[in-house]
Each structure stands twice: as C-alpha cells, then as structure tokens.
Coordinates of C-alpha atoms in Angstrom, one line a residue:
M2 CA -0.1 0.0 -0.1
S3 CA 2.6 2.4 -1.2
F4 CA 0.1 4.6 -3.4
V5 CA -1.9 7.5 -2.9
L6 CA -4.9 9.0 -4.7
A7 CA -5.7 12.4 -4.6
I8 CA -8.9 14.2 -5.7
D9 CA -8.8 17.7 -7.0
Q10 CA -12.1 18.7 -7.3
G11 CA -12.1 22.3 -9.4
T12 CA -14.2 24.8 -10.4
T13 CA -14.4 23.4 -14.4
S14 CA -13.1 19.9 -13.8
S15 CA -12.7 16.9 -11.6
R16 CA -9.1 15.2 -11.3
A17 CA -7.7 12.0 -9.6
M18 CA -3.9 11.5 -9.6
V19 CA -2.4 8.7 -8.2
F20 CA 1.0 9.3 -6.2
R21 CA 3.9 6.7 -5.5
A22 CA 5.8 6.6 -2.3
D23 CA 8.4 8.6 -3.8
L24 CA 5.9 11.3 -4.7
S25 CA 6.1 10.5 -8.4
V26 CA 2.8 10.4 -10.5
A27 CA 1.8 6.9 -11.6
A28 CA -1.7 8.2 -13.5
V29 CA -3.7 11.1 -13.9
A30 CA -7.4 11.4 -15.1
Q31 CA -9.6 14.5 -15.6
Q32 CA -13.2 15.3 -16.8
E33 CA -15.0 18.3 -17.4
F34 CA -18.4 19.1 -15.9
P35 CA -21.2 21.3 -16.8
Q36 CA -21.5 25.2 -15.6
H37 CA -24.5 26.6 -15.0
F38 CA -25.4 30.6 -14.9
P39 CA -29.2 30.9 -14.2
A40 CA -29.0 34.7 -13.9
S41 CA -26.5 37.7 -14.3
G42 CA -23.9 36.9 -11.3
S43 CA -25.1 33.3 -10.5
V44 CA -22.7 30.4 -11.0
E45 CA -23.9 26.8 -10.0
H46 CA -22.9 23.4 -10.2
D47 CA -25.1 20.1 -10.0
P48 CA -23.9 18.1 -7.1
E49 CA -24.4 14.9 -9.0
D50 CA -21.9 16.2 -11.7
I51 CA -19.4 16.8 -9.2
W52 CA -20.0 13.5 -7.7
S53 CA -20.1 11.2 -10.8
S54 CA -16.9 13.2 -12.5
T55 CA -15.0 12.2 -9.1
I56 CA -16.2 8.6 -9.1
A57 CA -15.2 8.7 -13.1
V58 CA -11.9 9.8 -12.9
C59 CA -10.8 7.9 -9.6
R60 CA -11.6 4.7 -11.2
D61 CA -9.9 5.8 -14.4
A62 CA -6.9 6.6 -12.9
L63 CA -6.6 3.5 -10.9
K64 CA -7.3 1.5 -14.1
K65 CA -4.4 3.5 -15.9
A66 CA -2.1 2.7 -12.9
G67 CA -3.0 -0.7 -13.0
L68 CA -3.7 -0.5 -9.2
A69 CA -6.8 -2.1 -6.7
P70 CA -8.1 -0.8 -3.8
K71 CA -5.5 -3.0 -1.8
D72 CA -2.9 -0.8 -3.1
I73 CA -4.1 2.6 -2.3
A74 CA -3.0 3.7 1.5
A75 CA -5.2 6.4 1.7
I76 CA -7.2 9.2 -0.7
G77 CA -6.5 12.9 -0.1
I78 CA -9.4 15.4 -1.0
T79 CA -8.8 19.2 -2.4
N80 CA -11.4 21.3 -3.5
Q81 CA -12.5 24.4 -4.9
R82 CA -13.4 26.8 -1.8
E83 CA -16.4 28.4 -0.3
T84 CA -18.6 26.3 -3.3
T85 CA -21.8 25.5 -0.8
V86 CA -24.1 22.3 -1.0
V87 CA -27.1 21.5 1.1
W88 CA -28.6 17.9 1.1
D89 CA -30.9 15.9 2.5
R90 CA -29.2 13.6 5.6
A91 CA -31.6 10.3 4.7
T92 CA -31.3 10.2 0.9
G93 CA -28.0 12.4 0.1
Q94 CA -30.0 14.4 -2.7
A95 CA -29.0 17.6 -2.7
V96 CA -32.2 20.4 -2.1
Y97 CA -30.8 23.0 -4.8
R98 CA -27.7 23.1 -6.8
A99 CA -24.1 24.0 -5.3
I100 CA -23.9 27.6 -5.1
V101 CA -20.1 28.3 -6.5
W102 CA -17.6 30.2 -4.8
Q103 CA -17.9 32.8 -8.1
D104 CA -21.7 33.7 -7.5
R105 CA -22.7 37.0 -6.4
R106 CA -26.6 36.6 -5.7
T107 CA -25.9 37.5 -2.0
A108 CA -24.6 40.7 -2.6
E109 CA -27.3 42.7 -1.1
F110 CA -27.4 40.6 1.9
C111 CA -23.9 41.2 2.5
A112 CA -24.5 45.0 2.1
K113 CA -26.8 45.1 4.6
L114 CA -24.6 43.3 7.1
K115 CA -22.0 45.9 6.4
N116 CA -24.2 48.9 6.9
E117 CA -25.2 47.5 9.8
G118 CA -22.0 47.4 11.0
H119 CA -21.2 43.9 11.5
E120 CA -17.9 43.5 9.5
P121 CA -15.5 44.7 12.0
A122 CA -16.8 41.6 14.5
I123 CA -17.1 39.4 12.0
T124 CA -13.4 39.9 10.5
A125 CA -12.0 39.8 14.3
K126 CA -13.4 36.2 14.5
T127 CA -13.1 34.6 11.0
G128 CA -10.1 36.8 9.1
L129 CA -12.6 37.4 6.1
I130 CA -14.5 40.3 4.8
I131 CA -17.9 40.3 4.4
D132 CA -18.5 39.3 0.8
P133 CA -20.7 37.0 -1.2
Y134 CA -17.5 34.9 -2.0
F135 CA -17.7 32.9 1.2
S136 CA -19.9 30.1 2.1
G137 CA -22.0 31.3 4.9
T138 CA -24.3 33.5 3.0
K139 CA -24.8 31.1 0.2
V140 CA -26.2 28.5 3.1
A141 CA -28.6 31.0 4.3
W142 CA -29.8 32.0 0.6
I143 CA -30.5 28.4 0.1
L144 CA -32.6 28.2 3.5
D145 CA -34.7 31.1 2.6
N146 CA -35.4 30.4 -1.3
V147 CA -35.8 26.5 -1.1
P148 CA -39.6 26.1 0.0
G149 CA -39.5 24.0 3.1
A150 CA -35.9 24.1 3.4
R151 CA -35.4 26.1 6.5
A152 CA -37.8 24.4 8.4
R153 CA -36.2 21.1 7.4
A154 CA -32.6 22.4 8.7
M155 CA -34.2 23.2 11.9
R156 CA -35.3 19.7 12.3
G157 CA -32.0 18.1 11.6
E158 CA -32.9 16.7 8.2
L159 CA -30.3 19.0 6.0
L160 CA -26.8 18.7 5.9
F161 CA -24.3 21.7 4.7
G162 CA -21.0 21.2 3.3
T163 CA -18.2 22.6 1.1
V164 CA -17.3 20.4 -1.8
D165 CA -15.0 18.2 0.1
C166 CA -17.4 17.6 3.1
Y167 CA -20.0 16.6 0.2
L168 CA -17.7 14.2 -1.1
L169 CA -16.5 12.7 2.0
W170 CA -20.5 12.0 3.1
R171 CA -20.9 10.3 -0.3
L172 CA -18.0 8.4 -0.5
T173 CA -18.4 6.8 3.0
G174 CA -22.0 6.4 2.2
G175 CA -23.4 9.0 4.5
K176 CA -21.2 7.9 7.7
V177 CA -19.2 10.9 7.9
H178 CA -20.2 14.5 8.0
A179 CA -16.7 16.4 8.6
T180 CA -14.2 18.9 7.0
D181 CA -11.1 20.2 7.9
A182 CA -10.1 23.4 9.1
T183 CA -9.0 25.2 6.1
N184 CA -12.2 24.7 4.3
A185 CA -14.2 25.7 7.6
S186 CA -11.8 28.8 7.9
R187 CA -14.1 29.8 4.4
T188 CA -17.6 30.0 5.5
L189 CA -18.0 33.2 7.5
L190 CA -19.1 30.8 10.6
F191 CA -15.9 29.5 12.1
D192 CA -13.7 31.3 14.9
I193 CA -10.4 30.7 13.6
H194 CA -8.6 31.5 17.1
T195 CA -10.8 28.8 19.0
G196 CA -10.9 26.6 15.9
A197 CA -14.7 26.3 16.3
W198 CA -18.1 27.0 14.6
D199 CA -19.2 30.3 16.4
D200 CA -22.9 30.8 17.7
D201 CA -23.0 34.8 17.3
L202 CA -21.8 34.1 13.7
L203 CA -24.5 31.3 12.9
K204 CA -27.0 33.4 14.6
L205 CA -26.4 36.5 12.6
L206 CA -26.2 34.6 9.3
N207 CA -29.1 32.3 10.5
V208 CA -27.9 29.2 10.1
P209 CA -28.7 26.3 12.4
R210 CA -25.7 24.3 14.0
A211 CA -27.4 21.2 13.2
M212 CA -26.6 21.6 9.7
L213 CA -22.7 21.8 10.1
P214 CA -19.9 19.2 9.8
E215 CA -17.5 18.3 12.5
V216 CA -14.3 20.2 11.9
K217 CA -11.1 18.0 12.3
D218 CA -7.2 18.3 11.3
S219 CA -6.3 18.7 7.7
S220 CA -4.4 15.3 8.0
H221 CA -6.9 12.8 9.8
P222 CA -8.3 9.5 9.2
F223 CA -11.9 10.7 8.3
G224 CA -13.3 7.2 7.3
E225 CA -13.2 4.7 4.4
T226 CA -14.9 4.5 1.4
V227 CA -17.8 2.1 0.7
P228 CA -16.6 -0.9 -1.0
D229 CA -18.6 -0.9 -4.0
L230 CA -17.2 2.3 -5.2
F231 CA -13.8 0.8 -6.3
G232 CA -14.3 -2.5 -5.6
G233 CA -13.0 -2.3 -1.9
A234 CA -12.6 0.0 1.0
I235 CA -10.0 2.8 1.0
A236 CA -8.9 5.2 3.7
V237 CA -10.0 9.1 3.5
A238 CA -6.9 10.6 5.5
G239 CA -6.5 14.2 4.2
I240 CA -8.5 17.2 3.1
A241 CA -7.7 20.9 2.5
G242 CA -8.8 23.5 0.4
D243 CA -7.2 24.0 -3.0
Q244 CA -5.2 27.1 -2.3
Q245 CA -3.9 25.6 1.3
A246 CA -3.3 22.2 -0.8
A247 CA -1.1 24.2 -3.1
T248 CA 0.7 26.0 -0.3
I249 CA 1.3 22.4 1.3
G250 CA 2.4 20.7 -2.0
Q251 CA 4.9 23.9 -2.4
A252 CA 6.3 22.8 1.3
C253 CA 5.7 26.0 2.5
F254 CA 6.0 25.2 6.2
S255 CA 8.0 27.9 7.5
P256 CA 7.0 31.1 8.6
G257 CA 7.9 33.6 5.8
M258 CA 7.4 31.2 3.0
I259 CA 5.1 32.3 0.2
K260 CA 3.4 30.4 -2.6
S261 CA 1.7 32.0 -5.5
T262 CA -0.7 30.2 -8.0
Y263 CA -1.1 31.8 -11.5
G264 CA -4.2 30.2 -13.1
T265 CA -7.2 32.2 -14.4
G266 CA -6.6 34.4 -11.1
C267 CA -3.8 34.4 -8.9
F268 CA -4.0 33.4 -5.0
A269 CA -0.5 34.3 -2.8
L270 CA -0.4 32.7 0.7
L271 CA 2.2 33.7 3.3
N272 CA 2.9 31.4 6.1
T273 CA 2.6 33.6 9.2
G274 CA 3.1 30.2 11.5
T275 CA 0.9 29.8 14.7
T276 CA 0.0 33.7 14.8
P277 CA -2.8 34.7 13.0
V278 CA -2.0 38.3 11.6
A279 CA -5.0 40.8 11.6
S280 CA -4.8 42.7 8.1
K281 CA -4.9 46.3 8.0
N282 CA -4.4 46.2 4.3
K283 CA -7.5 44.2 3.0
L284 CA -5.6 40.7 2.7
L285 CA -7.3 37.7 4.3
T286 CA -6.4 35.8 7.5
T287 CA -6.8 32.0 7.2
I288 CA -6.0 28.7 8.2
A289 CA -3.1 27.4 6.0
Y290 CA -3.2 24.1 7.4
Q291 CA -4.1 21.9 11.0
L292 CA -2.0 19.5 11.9
K293 CA -1.9 17.3 15.3
G294 CA -4.3 19.8 16.5
K295 CA -2.1 22.8 16.0
R296 CA -3.2 25.4 13.4
T297 CA -1.0 27.6 11.1
Y298 CA -2.1 30.7 9.7
A299 CA -1.5 32.6 6.5
L300 CA -2.5 36.0 5.1
E301 CA -4.0 35.6 2.0
G302 CA -4.0 37.8 -1.4
S303 CA -6.7 37.1 -4.1
I304 CA -5.8 38.5 -7.8
F305 CA -9.0 38.2 -10.1
V306 CA -7.1 38.4 -13.5
A307 CA -3.8 36.6 -14.4
G308 CA -3.9 34.2 -16.7
S309 CA -7.4 35.3 -18.0
A310 CA -5.3 38.6 -19.3
V311 CA -3.9 36.1 -21.8
Q312 CA -7.1 34.6 -23.0
W313 CA -8.3 38.3 -23.6
L314 CA -5.2 38.8 -25.7
R315 CA -6.3 35.7 -27.4
D316 CA -10.1 35.6 -27.5
G317 CA -10.9 39.5 -26.9
L318 CA -8.6 41.0 -29.4
G319 CA -7.2 38.2 -31.3
V320 CA -3.5 39.2 -31.3
I321 CA -2.3 35.9 -30.3
K322 CA -3.4 32.6 -31.5
Q323 CA -2.3 30.7 -28.5
A324 CA -1.1 31.4 -24.9
A325 CA 2.4 30.3 -25.3
E326 CA 3.2 33.0 -27.7
T327 CA 2.7 35.9 -25.3
G328 CA 6.5 35.4 -23.9
P329 CA 8.4 35.6 -27.3
L330 CA 5.9 38.8 -27.9
A331 CA 7.2 40.5 -24.9
E332 CA 10.5 40.0 -25.7
E333 CA 10.3 41.8 -28.9
S334 CA 8.4 44.8 -27.2
D335 CA 9.8 48.6 -27.5
S336 CA 11.6 49.0 -24.6
A337 CA 11.1 52.8 -25.0
Q338 CA 7.5 52.5 -24.6
S339 CA 6.0 52.5 -20.8
V340 CA 2.7 50.5 -21.6
Y341 CA 0.7 49.5 -18.6
L342 CA -2.5 47.4 -18.5
V343 CA -4.5 47.3 -15.3
P344 CA -6.7 44.2 -15.8
A345 CA -9.8 45.4 -13.6
F346 CA -12.2 43.4 -16.0
V347 CA -14.0 42.3 -12.7
G348 CA -13.0 45.1 -10.6
L349 CA -9.7 44.7 -8.6
G350 CA -9.0 42.1 -5.6
A351 CA -6.6 42.7 -3.0
P352 CA -5.3 44.7 -1.9
Y353 CA -8.0 47.3 -3.4
W354 CA -11.2 45.2 -3.2
N355 CA -13.3 47.7 -5.7
P356 CA -15.7 45.4 -7.4
R357 CA -16.9 48.6 -9.4
V358 CA -13.8 49.8 -11.3
R359 CA -13.0 48.2 -14.6
G360 CA -9.7 47.9 -16.7
A361 CA -7.7 50.6 -18.5
L362 CA -4.7 50.9 -20.7
F363 CA -2.5 53.4 -20.1
G364 CA 0.8 54.8 -22.0
L365 CA -0.5 54.2 -25.7
T366 CA 1.3 55.4 -28.5
R367 CA 1.0 55.1 -32.4
N368 CA 3.8 52.7 -32.4
T369 CA 2.1 50.3 -29.7
G370 CA 1.1 46.7 -31.2
P371 CA 0.6 43.3 -30.3
T372 CA 4.4 42.7 -29.0
E373 CA 3.7 45.9 -26.3
L374 CA 0.1 44.7 -25.3
A375 CA 1.6 41.1 -24.6
H376 CA 4.2 43.0 -22.4
A377 CA 2.0 44.8 -20.6
A378 CA -0.6 41.8 -20.0
L379 CA 2.3 39.6 -18.8
E380 CA 3.8 42.5 -16.5
S381 CA 0.2 43.4 -15.3
V382 CA 0.3 40.0 -13.1
C383 CA 4.1 40.7 -11.7
Y384 CA 2.7 44.2 -10.4
Q385 CA -0.5 42.7 -9.1
T386 CA 2.0 40.2 -7.2
C387 CA 4.0 43.1 -6.0
D388 CA 0.9 44.9 -4.6
L389 CA -0.1 41.7 -2.7
W390 CA 3.6 41.5 -1.6
E391 CA 3.8 45.2 -0.2
A392 CA 0.6 44.6 1.7
M393 CA 1.8 41.3 3.2
R394 CA 5.1 43.2 4.2
A395 CA 3.2 46.1 5.9
D396 CA 0.6 43.7 7.8
W397 CA 3.4 41.4 8.9
P398 CA 6.7 43.3 10.2
E399 CA 8.6 39.8 10.2
A400 CA 8.1 39.6 6.3
K401 CA 10.8 42.3 6.4
A402 CA 13.5 40.5 7.7
A403 CA 12.7 37.3 6.1
N404 CA 14.9 36.5 3.2
I405 CA 11.6 35.7 1.1
V406 CA 11.7 33.4 -1.9
L407 CA 8.5 33.0 -3.9
R408 CA 7.5 29.4 -4.8
V409 CA 5.1 29.7 -7.9
D410 CA 2.8 27.3 -9.8
G411 CA 0.0 27.2 -12.1
G412 CA -0.3 27.4 -16.0
M413 CA 1.6 30.9 -16.5
T414 CA 4.4 29.8 -14.5
A415 CA 5.6 28.1 -17.7
S416 CA 6.5 31.3 -19.1
D417 CA 10.3 32.0 -18.7
W418 CA 10.0 35.5 -19.6
T419 CA 6.8 36.3 -17.1
M420 CA 8.6 34.6 -14.0
Q421 CA 12.1 36.5 -14.7
R422 CA 9.9 39.6 -14.6
L423 CA 8.4 38.6 -11.5
A424 CA 11.5 38.3 -10.0
D425 CA 13.0 41.7 -11.3
L426 CA 9.9 43.4 -9.8
L427 CA 9.6 41.6 -6.7
D428 CA 13.5 42.0 -6.3
A429 CA 13.4 38.7 -4.9
P430 CA 14.2 35.2 -6.0
V431 CA 11.5 33.2 -7.8
D432 CA 11.5 29.2 -7.8
R433 CA 9.6 27.2 -9.8
P434 CA 9.3 23.4 -8.6
K435 CA 9.5 20.4 -10.6
V436 CA 6.2 18.9 -9.5
Q437 CA 4.0 21.7 -11.0
E438 CA 0.6 19.7 -9.8
T439 CA 1.2 21.3 -6.5
T440 CA -2.6 21.2 -5.5
A441 CA -2.9 17.3 -5.9
L442 CA 0.3 16.9 -4.3
G443 CA -0.6 18.8 -0.9
A444 CA -3.8 16.6 -0.8
A445 CA -1.7 13.1 -1.4
Y446 CA 0.7 14.3 1.2
L447 CA -1.9 15.4 3.9
A448 CA -3.3 11.7 3.3
G449 CA -0.1 10.0 2.9
L450 CA 1.1 11.5 6.1
S451 CA -1.9 10.3 8.3
A452 CA -1.4 6.5 6.4
G453 CA 2.4 6.5 7.2
V454 CA 3.4 6.5 3.6
Y455 CA 4.8 10.2 3.9
P456 CA 7.1 11.8 6.2
E457 CA 6.7 14.5 8.5
P458 CA 6.7 18.0 7.1
E459 CA 10.3 18.8 7.6
K460 CA 11.5 15.6 5.9
F461 CA 8.7 16.4 3.0
A462 CA 10.2 19.8 2.5
D463 CA 13.6 18.4 2.1
N464 CA 12.1 16.3 -1.1
W465 CA 10.7 19.6 -2.7
R466 CA 12.8 19.8 -6.1
L467 CA 13.4 23.1 -7.7
E468 CA 13.2 22.9 -11.5
R469 CA 14.6 26.6 -12.0
R470 CA 15.3 29.5 -9.9
F471 CA 14.8 33.1 -11.3
K472 CA 17.0 35.5 -9.9
P473 CA 16.4 39.4 -9.9
N474 CA 18.6 41.3 -12.4
M475 CA 17.1 44.7 -13.1
S476 CA 18.6 47.9 -11.9
A477 CA 16.7 49.3 -8.7
A478 CA 16.4 52.5 -10.8
T479 CA 14.5 50.6 -13.4
R480 CA 12.3 48.5 -11.0
E481 CA 11.4 52.1 -9.1
R482 CA 10.5 53.9 -12.2
K483 CA 8.4 50.8 -13.3
L484 CA 6.5 50.5 -10.3
K485 CA 5.8 54.2 -10.0
G486 CA 4.2 53.8 -13.3
W487 CA 1.9 51.1 -12.1
A488 CA 0.9 52.9 -9.0
R489 CA -0.1 55.7 -11.2
A490 CA -2.2 53.4 -13.6
V491 CA -3.9 52.0 -10.7
K492 CA -4.7 55.6 -9.2
G493 CA -6.3 56.5 -12.3
V494 CA -8.5 53.2 -12.6
L495 CA -9.6 53.7 -8.7
A496 CA -10.2 57.5 -9.7
S497 CA -12.8 56.2 -12.3
D498 CA -15.1 54.6 -9.8
E499 CA -18.4 56.1 -10.2
G500 CA -20.2 54.5 -7.1
A501 CA -22.6 51.7 -7.0

C-alpha cells in the first residue's frame, strides 16, 4: 500500500492523480463538467455532476495505474473552496444546485450586514471580509429560497458542506459528516482563533448548528469509502482547500514562505506560523493547515485576473493564437514604451477590493502593437503580485526581515519571461518546482502523512525539488520607475469609480 490517490475537485473539472511513495505521479485522469448560469452574477454546479465526475476520474486513474483498492494507502481530497452544498441527511440528495464561490447573488445581504456595522466583529473572528465569495451567506440563501428548506434544517434533516465535505459524505456512504479546518475557515461561520463554529456568527447569518460538519485536522483518518465504489474500501485521510493544498504541496511549512498560484486568477499565501495576523491592508487571514490539533495561519491575497489577461489577448483581441506566444512577443516589445494594463475586468481584488472599477490601458502611442500589449498583460500579473507582497510586508513586520523566496505554480509559470520579470520587480528569487501539480500533491501528502506513507513536514520539505530559480536582474532605478508607473495607472483606474 505505497500509493496515494488525490482527488482534486476544481471549478471546471474533476481530476484524480495517483502518487507513488517517492511522490512521483503514476497516473492522471480528468473530466470537465457543466457550468450553470441561471442569472447574471449567478454560477451553479449540479452536485451529481461533481460526484459522478469525481468517481469516474478516480476509477480511471486507478485503471491507468493498474492498481486495486488494496494498493492505495489513502485518499486525499482538495477542492474548490467556498462552493456550497445543502443536502438531505437521509437520502443524500441536494435540495438545490451547489452555489459556486464565484456567485454574487448574496451581494445585497452582504451589503446589509456591512451597513449594520457587523464587518469588524466578523473579520475579528473569521479573518475574512463580508463578501458573497464565502459560504455562509450562500447557505442562508438556500434555506430562505428553497421551499421548506429552513424548517427541514431546523429539524436536523438537512446538512451543509463545502465540496470536500459533500464528497466525503458520499464516499463513506453517509457515515461521516466532516470537513477540515482550512475549508471551515472560508465559511464566515468559523472562529479561526478558537477553531470552532461560532454561535454569534451562526445567529447573525441564520444558519442552524445542526447542519454543520465536524471540523478535523487536515491530515486525519476521516473514514473509509464504501467498498462497492472502487471494489474495496479505501481510507480517506487528508483534506484541504485548493489554495492551502498548493501551499502544502509547495512545502511552505516555515513562517515567511510564500506560494503564489497563477491560474485564471492568482492566489498568494504567506505562512505566518502559529500567529493569525490581522490585516490592515484588505488581505484575508486564513488557516493554512491544521496538523495534530495545531493551527498554522496565513495571509492570503487574491488577484482576480492573471491568466485571463492572456485569454483576453487571445479571445478578445485576437492578437495571439495561443498563450505560449506571449513570452516571445513580450521579449520583442519596444523598451522605449511604458504601456501599463490594469486588468480590472471584474474589478480589482486584494489589496483594493473594488468590484466597481474596470480595466484600462495607459501609455499608448501610435507604435503600440501586439508585442507591447503582450508585454503589458504579462507584466500586469507581476505588478499585482508586488502589490500583494507590499501589503503582506505592511501587515506582518517579520516579513521585512525574512529572506523571501516566492514559490510559484500554475499555468502561467511556464513562461520564463514572466517569471524573470516577476523576480525583477519583486527584487526576490522566484522558484519554479519540478512538480507543477502542487494542489493534488498537497492533498496526497496530507493523506499519505496520516497513513504513514509520507514523512513529517520537515522531511517532506527536503523532497521538494527545484526546476529553476529566477534571480532578480533589474537595476534599482528601472524597478522604481516601473513600479511608480504602475501605481499611477492603478490610481487612475480607482479614480474612475463612479460608485454603486
């Protein structure tokens, strides 16, 4: 039993990966599933699609690897965070589609909570801001809008869970209703200081305690799968939300270590150790992982547009045919031009959190063309990362003294040009690992740690392998000039805010 199966249940697809005892990949299977957009700002998934695609990829991965359940030491789950499912305790049937993390339907309820002055108290307990992004207001919406749901929830007939919790419940045949501390910390219902569901928050959001799962360590023997799913029972022994799983997969176990994932958007997490740091710069305070009852915290910054800026060049403007063209194009751009793209296509994330502003290009000339646009799009991701890093440094003074190295993963990190520019603008090394599938690796590690396949964090960190380190190679004067130009561009975009 020297293999671990990782379930990576994402927003647009479900994936399963089989890892060997040496952390190498034995097999991968992936399947997309439908997205539902019932109204403007609404995003939903059918929980049955999440379930069936997850089981299909697990079976496929096991088949590709030529393995039986007896060969698998444990299953680890990582998931799209904040996506909310409410289901019947007796039948397992969802009472409504899963409301996805991107969904904005509870914006009015969030505005009401803010106007009533609840945000400071909520932030103090949860480390989060009041936003439709998080799970708590989504649960309340389902209870208030599905006929009979609230009464049934009060009677203890309905259960709530994030996607990890729902999958665990189904995998164990309804025997285990549990989640881990990282997913609980994204609900607006969980006190990250006490490590428990909070009665005041439950009352404020009108969510019955009877619906809530038990909160456990991220690496823990959660339960066993029912034998008929895979032809034999397999232990489920690790759970973490996707960004936290990537932090673990990047072996960011020491305070001061940062990982940044560059996908459609970008999520950067800074390990702050056993101390939760309250942000004064609109970052989130979250649980990075919980092992042996001990919580490790992180500051998190979310950028809404990273890889989607490149998709815009391809699909919106048609200046490239594929993403890989952007690096070589940026290399050819006119160095005399200073073109800035502020990609606020859906507003600006951390550290601004302004959903109303929209994107803009600055510094255009008659000579501006595809090469300069590619340059500006890739550079915008680097500038936004710099903004997060500055906010983190301001929030956590220890960060200034730390010899920071940024560990990166995600699709955009394949661009050498972008990673070099990131190192130049941060004035810090950027490390790209050999194993890019850090989210699934993190889930596998948590399960394998509990099952005795993988070593303690310190030893696991020793196995982290560098593919390439990008070292800063830009003069201080150039860096300062470019960062000032970016700051002016962002100021211009923020000034365009016309209010609600």
